[in-house]
Amino acid sequence: MGISDRIWAALTSIVKLEDKLNRQSEAMRSQQQKIEDLTARVIRLETQIELLTSTAILERLGGPRT
């Protein structure tokens, strides 16, 4: 194998690695967005649970509020 073949193989390898890196980067961005969406959903659920819990406690202490 000549030097030009080695250079060509190295360049081909670099291009393949760059492509793989770009795909991994996109996948990571997508996963990060999903994590952020789920975090927001959990925060909303926690808020609803806290509101419902405090409402139930107030109703037990002082009867129903109207």
Tab-separated table of C-alpha atoms in Angstrom:
chain	number	residue	atom	x	y	z
A	1	MET	CA	0.000	0.000	0.000
A	2	GLY	CA	1.437	3.337	-1.034
A	3	ILE	CA	1.506	6.523	0.940
A	4	SER	CA	-1.417	7.970	-1.016
A	5	ASP	CA	-3.519	4.919	-0.085
A	6	ARG	CA	-2.658	5.396	3.587
A	7	ILE	CA	-3.537	9.080	3.434
A	8	TRP	CA	-6.809	8.288	1.683
A	9	ALA	CA	-7.648	5.620	4.293
A	10	ALA	CA	-6.877	8.066	7.110
A	11	LEU	CA	-9.050	10.782	5.567
A	12	THR	CA	-11.877	8.305	5.008
A	13	SER	CA	-11.614	7.212	8.618
A	14	ILE	CA	-11.730	10.808	9.817
A	15	VAL	CA	-14.845	11.531	7.753
A	16	LYS	CA	-16.551	8.408	9.142
A	17	LEU	CA	-15.651	9.392	12.700
A	18	GLU	CA	-16.958	12.914	12.160
A	19	ASP	CA	-20.241	11.546	10.825
A	20	LYS	CA	-20.594	9.236	13.798
A	21	LEU	CA	-19.813	12.089	16.180
A	22	ASN	CA	-22.453	14.286	14.527
A	23	ARG	CA	-25.068	11.524	14.826
A	24	GLN	CA	-24.196	10.981	18.492
A	25	SER	CA	-24.417	14.706	19.129
A	26	GLU	CA	-27.893	14.862	17.577
A	27	ALA	CA	-29.022	11.872	19.614
A	28	MET	CA	-27.712	13.501	22.783
A	29	ARG	CA	-29.543	16.760	22.023
A	30	SER	CA	-32.750	14.820	21.426
A	31	GLN	CA	-32.355	12.923	24.700
A	32	GLN	CA	-31.632	16.146	26.582
A	33	GLN	CA	-34.837	17.696	25.222
A	34	LYS	CA	-36.825	14.642	26.314
A	35	ILE	CA	-35.283	14.854	29.792
A	36	GLU	CA	-36.173	18.543	30.054
A	37	ASP	CA	-39.755	17.846	28.944
A	38	LEU	CA	-40.114	15.072	31.517
A	39	THR	CA	-38.654	17.298	34.223
A	40	ALA	CA	-41.255	19.960	33.458
A	41	ARG	CA	-44.020	17.357	33.625
A	42	VAL	CA	-42.781	16.092	37.003
A	43	ILE	CA	-42.700	19.643	38.351
A	44	ARG	CA	-46.312	20.180	37.257
A	45	LEU	CA	-47.357	16.901	38.862
A	46	GLU	CA	-45.581	17.770	42.111
A	47	THR	CA	-47.343	21.129	42.180
A	48	GLN	CA	-50.750	19.526	41.660
A	49	ILE	CA	-50.087	16.961	44.386
A	50	GLU	CA	-48.992	19.666	46.828
A	51	LEU	CA	-52.083	21.739	46.090
A	52	LEU	CA	-54.404	18.768	46.482
A	53	THR	CA	-52.678	17.684	49.682
A	54	SER	CA	-52.879	21.122	51.265
A	55	THR	CA	-56.542	21.433	50.219
A	56	ALA	CA	-57.318	18.066	51.832
A	57	ILE	CA	-55.544	19.103	55.042
A	58	LEU	CA	-57.465	22.392	55.193
A	59	GLU	CA	-60.764	20.582	54.655
A	60	ARG	CA	-59.986	18.171	57.492
A	61	LEU	CA	-59.097	21.001	59.849
A	62	GLY	CA	-61.931	23.372	59.134
A	63	GLY	CA	-64.504	21.589	57.053
A	64	PRO	CA	-65.240	22.189	53.387
A	65	ARG	CA	-64.458	25.623	51.960
A	66	THR	CA	-66.968	27.260	49.675
